[in-house]
Each structure stands twice: as structure tokens, then as C-alpha cells.
XYZ file of C-alpha atoms in Angstrom:
370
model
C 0.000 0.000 0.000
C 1.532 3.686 -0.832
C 1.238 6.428 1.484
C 0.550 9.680 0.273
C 1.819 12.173 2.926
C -0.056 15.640 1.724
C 1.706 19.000 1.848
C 1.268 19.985 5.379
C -0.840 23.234 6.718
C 1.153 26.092 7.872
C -0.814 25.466 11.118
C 0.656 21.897 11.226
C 4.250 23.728 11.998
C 3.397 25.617 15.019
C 2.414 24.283 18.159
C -0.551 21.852 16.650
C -0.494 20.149 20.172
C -2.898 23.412 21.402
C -5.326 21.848 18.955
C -7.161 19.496 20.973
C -8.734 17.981 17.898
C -4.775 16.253 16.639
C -3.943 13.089 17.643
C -1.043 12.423 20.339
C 1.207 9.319 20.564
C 3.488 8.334 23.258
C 6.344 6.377 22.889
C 8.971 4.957 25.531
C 11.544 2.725 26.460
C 12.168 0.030 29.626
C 13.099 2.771 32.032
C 9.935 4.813 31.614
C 7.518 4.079 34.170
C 3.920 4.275 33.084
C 0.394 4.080 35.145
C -1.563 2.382 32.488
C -4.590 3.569 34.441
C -4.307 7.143 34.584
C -2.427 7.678 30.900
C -5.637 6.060 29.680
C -7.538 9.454 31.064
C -6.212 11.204 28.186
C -8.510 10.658 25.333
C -6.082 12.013 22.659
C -3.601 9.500 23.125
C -4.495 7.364 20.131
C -1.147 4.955 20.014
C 1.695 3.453 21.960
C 5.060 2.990 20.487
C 8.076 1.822 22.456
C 11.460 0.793 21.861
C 12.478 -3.113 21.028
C 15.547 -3.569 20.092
C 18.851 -2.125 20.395
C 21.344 -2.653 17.548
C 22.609 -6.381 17.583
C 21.366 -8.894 19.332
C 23.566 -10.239 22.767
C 25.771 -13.756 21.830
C 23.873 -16.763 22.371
C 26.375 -18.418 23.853
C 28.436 -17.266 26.474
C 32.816 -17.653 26.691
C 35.851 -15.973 27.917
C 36.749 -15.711 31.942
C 34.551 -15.296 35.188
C 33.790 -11.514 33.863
C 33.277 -11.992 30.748
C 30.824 -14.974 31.165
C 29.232 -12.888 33.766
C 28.670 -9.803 31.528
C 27.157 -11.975 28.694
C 24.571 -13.506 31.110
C 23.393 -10.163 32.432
C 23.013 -8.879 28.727
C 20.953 -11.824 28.166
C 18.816 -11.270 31.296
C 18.337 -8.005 30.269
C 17.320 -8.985 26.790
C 14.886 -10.974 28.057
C 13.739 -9.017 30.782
C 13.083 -6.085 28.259
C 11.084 -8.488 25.704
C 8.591 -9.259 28.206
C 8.181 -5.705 29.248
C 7.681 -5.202 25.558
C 4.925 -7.978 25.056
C 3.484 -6.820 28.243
C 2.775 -3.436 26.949
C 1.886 -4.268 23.770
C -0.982 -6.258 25.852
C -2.392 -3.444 27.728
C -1.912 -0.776 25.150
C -4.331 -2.947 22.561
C -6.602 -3.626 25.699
C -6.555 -0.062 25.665
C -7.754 0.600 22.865
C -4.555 2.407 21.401
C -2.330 1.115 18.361
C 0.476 0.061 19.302
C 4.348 0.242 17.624
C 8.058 -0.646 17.967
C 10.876 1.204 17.123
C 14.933 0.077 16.677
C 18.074 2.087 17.489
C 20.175 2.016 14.861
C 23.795 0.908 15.566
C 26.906 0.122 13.527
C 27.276 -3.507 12.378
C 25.488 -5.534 10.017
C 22.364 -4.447 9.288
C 20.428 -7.548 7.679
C 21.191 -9.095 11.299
C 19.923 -5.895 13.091
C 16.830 -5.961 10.754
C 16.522 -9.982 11.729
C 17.121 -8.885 15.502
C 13.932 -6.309 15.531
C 11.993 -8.445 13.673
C 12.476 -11.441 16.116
C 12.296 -9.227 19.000
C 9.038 -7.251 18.032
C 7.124 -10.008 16.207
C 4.860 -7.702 14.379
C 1.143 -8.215 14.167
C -0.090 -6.366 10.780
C -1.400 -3.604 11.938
C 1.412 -2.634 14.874
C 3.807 0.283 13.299
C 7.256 -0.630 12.482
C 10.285 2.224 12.854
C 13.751 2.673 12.491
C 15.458 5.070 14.920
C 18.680 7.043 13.314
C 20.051 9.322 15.559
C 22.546 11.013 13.630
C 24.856 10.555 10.551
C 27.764 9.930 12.327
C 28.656 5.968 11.609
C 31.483 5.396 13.900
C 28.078 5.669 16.364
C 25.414 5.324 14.591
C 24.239 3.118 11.542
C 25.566 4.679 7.991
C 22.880 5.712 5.898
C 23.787 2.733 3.398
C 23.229 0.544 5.783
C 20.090 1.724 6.769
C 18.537 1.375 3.281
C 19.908 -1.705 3.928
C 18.084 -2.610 7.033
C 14.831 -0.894 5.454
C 14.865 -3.719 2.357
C 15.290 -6.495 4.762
C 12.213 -5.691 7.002
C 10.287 -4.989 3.519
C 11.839 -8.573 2.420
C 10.821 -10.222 5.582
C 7.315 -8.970 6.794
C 6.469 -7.372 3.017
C 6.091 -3.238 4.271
C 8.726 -0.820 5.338
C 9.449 1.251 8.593
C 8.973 4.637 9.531
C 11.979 6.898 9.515
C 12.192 8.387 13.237
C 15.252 11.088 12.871
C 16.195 14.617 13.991
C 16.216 17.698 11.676
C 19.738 17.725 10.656
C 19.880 14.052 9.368
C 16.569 14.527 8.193
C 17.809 17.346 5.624
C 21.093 15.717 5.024
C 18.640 12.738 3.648
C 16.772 15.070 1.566
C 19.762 16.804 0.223
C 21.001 13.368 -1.100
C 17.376 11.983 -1.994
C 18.738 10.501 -5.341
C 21.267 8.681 -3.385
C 19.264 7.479 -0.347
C 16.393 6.255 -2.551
C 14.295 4.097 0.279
C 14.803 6.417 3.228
C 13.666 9.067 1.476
C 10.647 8.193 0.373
C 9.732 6.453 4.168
C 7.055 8.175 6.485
C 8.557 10.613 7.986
C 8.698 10.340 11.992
C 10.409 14.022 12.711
C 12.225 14.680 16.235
C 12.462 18.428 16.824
C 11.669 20.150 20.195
C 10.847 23.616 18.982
C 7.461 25.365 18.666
C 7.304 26.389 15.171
C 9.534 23.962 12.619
C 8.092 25.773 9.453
C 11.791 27.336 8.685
C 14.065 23.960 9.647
C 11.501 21.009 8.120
C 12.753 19.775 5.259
C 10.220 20.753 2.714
C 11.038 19.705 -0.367
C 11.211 15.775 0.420
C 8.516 15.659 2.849
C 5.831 17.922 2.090
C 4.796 16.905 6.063
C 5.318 14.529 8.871
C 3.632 11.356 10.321
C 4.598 12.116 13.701
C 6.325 14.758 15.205
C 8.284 14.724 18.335
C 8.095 17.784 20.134
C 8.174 16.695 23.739
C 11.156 14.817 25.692
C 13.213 15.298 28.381
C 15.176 17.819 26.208
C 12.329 20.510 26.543
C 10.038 18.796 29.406
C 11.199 19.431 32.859
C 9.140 20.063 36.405
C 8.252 23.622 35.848
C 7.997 23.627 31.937
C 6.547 21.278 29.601
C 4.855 21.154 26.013
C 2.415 18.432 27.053
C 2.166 16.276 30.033
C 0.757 12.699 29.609
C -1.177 11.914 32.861
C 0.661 8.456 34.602
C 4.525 9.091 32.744
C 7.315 11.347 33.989
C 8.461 13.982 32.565
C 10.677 12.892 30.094
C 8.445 10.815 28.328
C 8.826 11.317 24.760
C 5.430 12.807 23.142
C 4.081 13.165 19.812
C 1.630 14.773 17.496
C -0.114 13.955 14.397
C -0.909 16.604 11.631
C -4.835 14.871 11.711
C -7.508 13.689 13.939
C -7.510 10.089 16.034
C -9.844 8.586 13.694
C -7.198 9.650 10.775
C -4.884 8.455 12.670
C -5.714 5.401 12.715
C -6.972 4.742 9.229
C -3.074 5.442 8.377
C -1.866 3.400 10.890
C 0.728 1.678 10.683
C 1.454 3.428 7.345
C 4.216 0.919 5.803
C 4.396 2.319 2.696
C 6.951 4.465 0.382
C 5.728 7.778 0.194
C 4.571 8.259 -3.971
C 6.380 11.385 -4.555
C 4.410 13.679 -6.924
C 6.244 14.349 -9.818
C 6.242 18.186 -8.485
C 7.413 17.281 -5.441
C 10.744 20.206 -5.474
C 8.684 22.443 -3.814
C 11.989 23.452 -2.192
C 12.579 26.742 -3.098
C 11.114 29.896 -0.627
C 9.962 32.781 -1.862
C 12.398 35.257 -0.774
C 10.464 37.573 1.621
C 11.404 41.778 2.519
C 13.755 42.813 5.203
C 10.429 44.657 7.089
C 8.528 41.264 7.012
C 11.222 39.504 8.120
C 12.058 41.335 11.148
C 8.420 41.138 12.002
C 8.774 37.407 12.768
C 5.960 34.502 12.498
C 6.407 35.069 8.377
C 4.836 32.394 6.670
C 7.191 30.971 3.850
C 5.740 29.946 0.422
C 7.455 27.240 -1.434
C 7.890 27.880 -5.358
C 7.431 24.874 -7.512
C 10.440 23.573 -9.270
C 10.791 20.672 -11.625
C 12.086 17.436 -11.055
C 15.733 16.770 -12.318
C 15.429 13.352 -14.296
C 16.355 10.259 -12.813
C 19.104 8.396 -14.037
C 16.655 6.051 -15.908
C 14.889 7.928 -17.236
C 18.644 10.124 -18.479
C 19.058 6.789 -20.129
C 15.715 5.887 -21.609
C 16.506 9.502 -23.540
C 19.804 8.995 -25.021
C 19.206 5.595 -25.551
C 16.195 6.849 -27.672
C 18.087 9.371 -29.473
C 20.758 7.084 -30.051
C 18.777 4.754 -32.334
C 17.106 7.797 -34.241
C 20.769 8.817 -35.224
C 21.573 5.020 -35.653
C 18.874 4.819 -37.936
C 19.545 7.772 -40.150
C 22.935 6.476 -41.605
C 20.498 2.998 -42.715
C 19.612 2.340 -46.300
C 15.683 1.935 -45.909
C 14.875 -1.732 -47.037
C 12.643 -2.398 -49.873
C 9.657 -4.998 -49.555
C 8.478 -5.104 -52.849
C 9.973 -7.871 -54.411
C 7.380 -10.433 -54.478
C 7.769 -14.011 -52.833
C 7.814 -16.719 -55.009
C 8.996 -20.243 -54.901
C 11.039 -19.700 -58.042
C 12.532 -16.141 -58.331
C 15.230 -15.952 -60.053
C 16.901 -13.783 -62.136
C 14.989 -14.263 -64.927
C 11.952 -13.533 -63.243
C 13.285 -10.878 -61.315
C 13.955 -9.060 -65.189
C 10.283 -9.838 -66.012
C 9.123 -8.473 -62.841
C 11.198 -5.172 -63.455
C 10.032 -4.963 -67.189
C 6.556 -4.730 -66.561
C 4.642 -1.661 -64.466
C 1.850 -4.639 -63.684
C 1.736 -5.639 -60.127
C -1.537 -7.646 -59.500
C -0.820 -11.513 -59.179
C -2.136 -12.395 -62.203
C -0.282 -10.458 -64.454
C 3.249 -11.507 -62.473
C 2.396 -14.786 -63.429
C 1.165 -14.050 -67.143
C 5.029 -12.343 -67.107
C 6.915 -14.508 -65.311
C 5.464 -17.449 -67.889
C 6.236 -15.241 -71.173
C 9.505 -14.394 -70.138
C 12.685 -15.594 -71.856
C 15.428 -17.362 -69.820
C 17.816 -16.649 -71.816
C 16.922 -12.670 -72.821
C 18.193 -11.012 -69.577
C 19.464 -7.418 -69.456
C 23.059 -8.199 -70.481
C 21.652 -10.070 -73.770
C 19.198 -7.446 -74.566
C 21.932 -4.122 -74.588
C 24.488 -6.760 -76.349
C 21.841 -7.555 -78.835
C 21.055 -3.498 -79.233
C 24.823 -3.248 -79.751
C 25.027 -5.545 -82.678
């Protein structure tokens, strides 16, 4: 299924928490404690995503000295400690009524095996959301971009949709900026992280004419005295985001899993340059200015190799098909054929029988020569 992310409203960019009719979605790791009972009080939380897994999976078996034997076990009873958490809340949140969703952290190493790892670890029912969590593009600690398309094909491959892309601004514009090159996680839902109140001037527009989710909430902007949006039953730095629609929406996208289908307009990338006084006014809405589409590389080669033959065939000798089939066509009949202006059947074969094997073209000038 494709999902069509629509060009976003300006209102979508500015605090669209304070509208009470957009949908909210928490999301959360182990160490976040949560009151099931009292988060359910808010109405507008429509889904639940929290973190599986975490880069590669631990060693299943366990060597080395006391330590190191020691160390693996406790990764392992973590692991597993964490995966029932995981199925625990996935339990409640459905019971809940909310959609639920499970998100990887992105580490350096192979990337089919990560892909395996989340898969394995979050066991997907159809309708939970799948995402893949890049936290920068650094890939001495992070997982490389080319890895990540990676990691996107082998989910797709394995469970037949793709993840959402959960990412800051910065990578996210670095991925737009190289769209031709990073194919797949350009064209994935976009989950944005950016803890500002208006995001109109840093989203990258262009790529993403709007977001799935936004993350505007999280301990980076939530503290005891100030906060975005407090979630009854989960501390403070509970990650919390919004949707650009309504619950209902919400959930008819849900869990999205498609490639965005990118109109072929879709370099709307370009701001209208606006005057020094408006400027300095602040809260200026930008307007985007259409630009086309630079051609794919297919499509570069579908041309040339298009032109190519129209030259190739201008240095050809078009090829006569006039020369009727016959059995026996020979030269002598061939003569007949060119003496005569007839061309119905009948009269070929009324020539063809009167014709004279042995007058040809040579004997008839040598016999005008004599």
C-alpha cells in the first residue's frame, strides 16, 4: 500500500499540540515508568510505540573468563527481561484501545542481522507500526545511511512493508539533500524529532511535504516547571508526539508501511524570498515555489538511448519490400518483374510465364549493340 503524505498546513508547523482535535502518541523505552490507568484518562492518546531492540542482538552463547561470562549472562537477562516488558505493553496498550508500535536504534554492524534482531524481537502483528530510529549521521556511532537502506529492504523482504523513519532535523535534511542517493529512506514516512514550537523554517520541505509524527516533547524541553504536554501516569521525560490529523485519521493510516509516492512536483523546495520589514516582524509564513524534477538516471538513459537509435537509424539504407515471394525467383523472373509496371498476381504470373530465360538485361543491350 503507498502512502501519500499531503503538503502539510502552515498550522501543522506551530504548536498543533494546542489543537485538541490532533492526535497524540506516546512512545517509551524500559526505564519509563507508566500508570496504564491514569495515561488512559487522556482521550487524545491514540497509540503506543516503544522501543524493542537495540542494535545487535547479545551472543547466544556465552565464553571468555569469570567476567566476561558474567557480563554476557546479564546482557541476556536483560534482553529478556526487556522483551517481556515489551509484550506486556503491547498487551495493555491494545486492551486499551490504542495502536500500538516498535521502534529500533540504529547501531553500527550488520544491518540484515539488526533488521533480523527487531523483527524477532518485536514479532509484528499487521497492523502494529514498524520504525527505524537514526540518531545522527555519524557511523562510527550510529548506523551509515547505506546501511540503513539496507536494514529498510530487509524488514520490507521479511514482513512485506517498510518502517517509519524516526530522525532529527539535521539528518533529516542531510537525507533530503542526497534523496537521489538514499532512494528508500527518502521516500519512508517521515517520523520528525524536533523540540521547537514552530519547525516551518528547519523542516525539510522539499522531500517531505509533512510529517507522520512529530516529536516535540522529551526530556530535552520537558522538565518540572515547563513542559509542552504532560501525559497523565509518565514522567516527565516521556517522549510525546503529534499527528498533523484527527484520532480517527490516525488510525486509518496506521501503521502506514508504505513508500511515500512522490508527486512528480514534489521540489517544492525553493522559498519565496520575503522583505527585510517582514522579516524582522517574525511569524512570516514561507511559500514554497514549484520547481521541476531533475530526471532520474533512468529515465537520463531511456533519452539517449532513444536518441541514439534515431541517429543510428539515419545512416540505414531503408529496405525495400516489394519484391514479391515466389517459390522460383530468379533472375529471370526478377527481369520480367522489373520490365513490366503490372503488379496484380495475375499479371506476375502471365510475365513470369512469357519471359525468356535466356533474354536477360546483359543479352538485350548486347543484342542493341550488334
Amino acid at each position: 500500500m503507498m502512502v501519500l503524505i499531503s503538503a502539510a498546513k502552515a498550522s501543522d508547523f506551530s504548536e498543533p499540540w494546542k489543537n485538541a482535535d490532533r492526535a497524540l502518541v506516546v512512545d517509551a523505552y524500559e526505564y519509563n515508568s507508566i500508570d496504564w490507568a491514569r495515561l488512559a484518562t487522556d482521550k487524545r492518546i491514540t497509540a503506543f510505540i516503544n522501543k524493542a531492540s537495540d542494535g545487535m542482538p547479545p551472543p547466544y552463547f556465552c565464553f571468555g573468563g569469570d567476567t566476561e561470562v558474567k557480563l554476557c549472562k546479564a546482557l541476556w537477562k536483560r534482553h529478556a527481561v526487556t522483551r517481556e516488558l515489551f509484550q506486556t505493553r503491547r498487551v495493555v496498550a491494545k486492551a486499551l484501545g490504542m495502536k500500538w508500535g516498535a521502534y529500533h536504534l540504529a547501531r553500527p554492524g550488520n544491518p540484515v542481522e539488526q533488521a533480523n534482531n527487531f523483527l524477532d524481537f518485536a514479532d509484528p502483528a499487521p497492523d502494529d507500526l514498524m520504525a527505524l530510529d537514526i540518531e545522527g549521521i555519524d557511523a562510527s556511532q550510529w548506523m551509515s545511511l547505506d546501511d540503513a537502506e539496507e536494514f529498510v529492504r530487509q524488514v520490507h523482504r521479511r514482513i512485506g512493508r517498510f518502517p517509519v523513519l524516526y530522525t532529527n532535523g539535521k539528518t533529516a535534511q542531510y537525507i533530503a539533500d542526497n534523496r537521489y542517493k538514499y532512494r528508500l529512506l527518502s521516500r519512508l514516512p517521515l517520523w520528525y524529532a524536533r523540540y521547537k514550537p514552530d519547525i516551518d523554517v528547519h523542516f525539510p520541505m522539499g522531500n517531505w511535504q509533512g510529517y507522520a509524527l512529530w516529536q516535540f516533547s522529551a526530556q530535552a524541553n520537558c522538565g518540572r516547571f515547563r513542559c509542552p504536554y504532560r501525559v497523565a501516569g509518565t514522567p516527565d521525560n516521556i517522549d510525546v508526539n503529534v499527528a498533523p490529523t484527527d484520532a480517527t485519521t490516525l488510525r486509518q493510516q496506521w501503521p502506514f508501511g508504505g513508500l511515500i509516492d512522490v508527486p512528480s512536483d514534489y521540489l517544492a523546495s525553493v522559498p519565496v524570498p520575503l522583505s527585510r520589514e517582514a522579516a524582522l516582524a517574525g511569524k512570516a509564513t514561507l511559500i514554497y515555489a514549484d520547481v521541476a524534477t531533475p530526471p532520474t538516471f533512468e529515465e537520463m538513459v531511456a533519452v539517449l538511448g532513444s536518441r541514439w537509435s534515431k541517429f543510428r537509424d539515419g545512416f540505414r539504407m531503408p529496405v525495400v519490400k516489394t519484391v514479391p515471394r515466389r517459390p522460383e525467383f530468379g533472375i529471370v523472373q526478377y527481369v520480367a518483374w522489373k520490365r513490366t509496371e503490372q503488379r496484380s498476381p495475375e499479371q506476375l504470373d502471365a510475365a513470369f510465364a512469357a519471359a525468356d530465360p535466356v533474354s536477360t538485361a546483359s543479352t538485350t543491350l548486347d543484342r542493341g549493340r550488334r
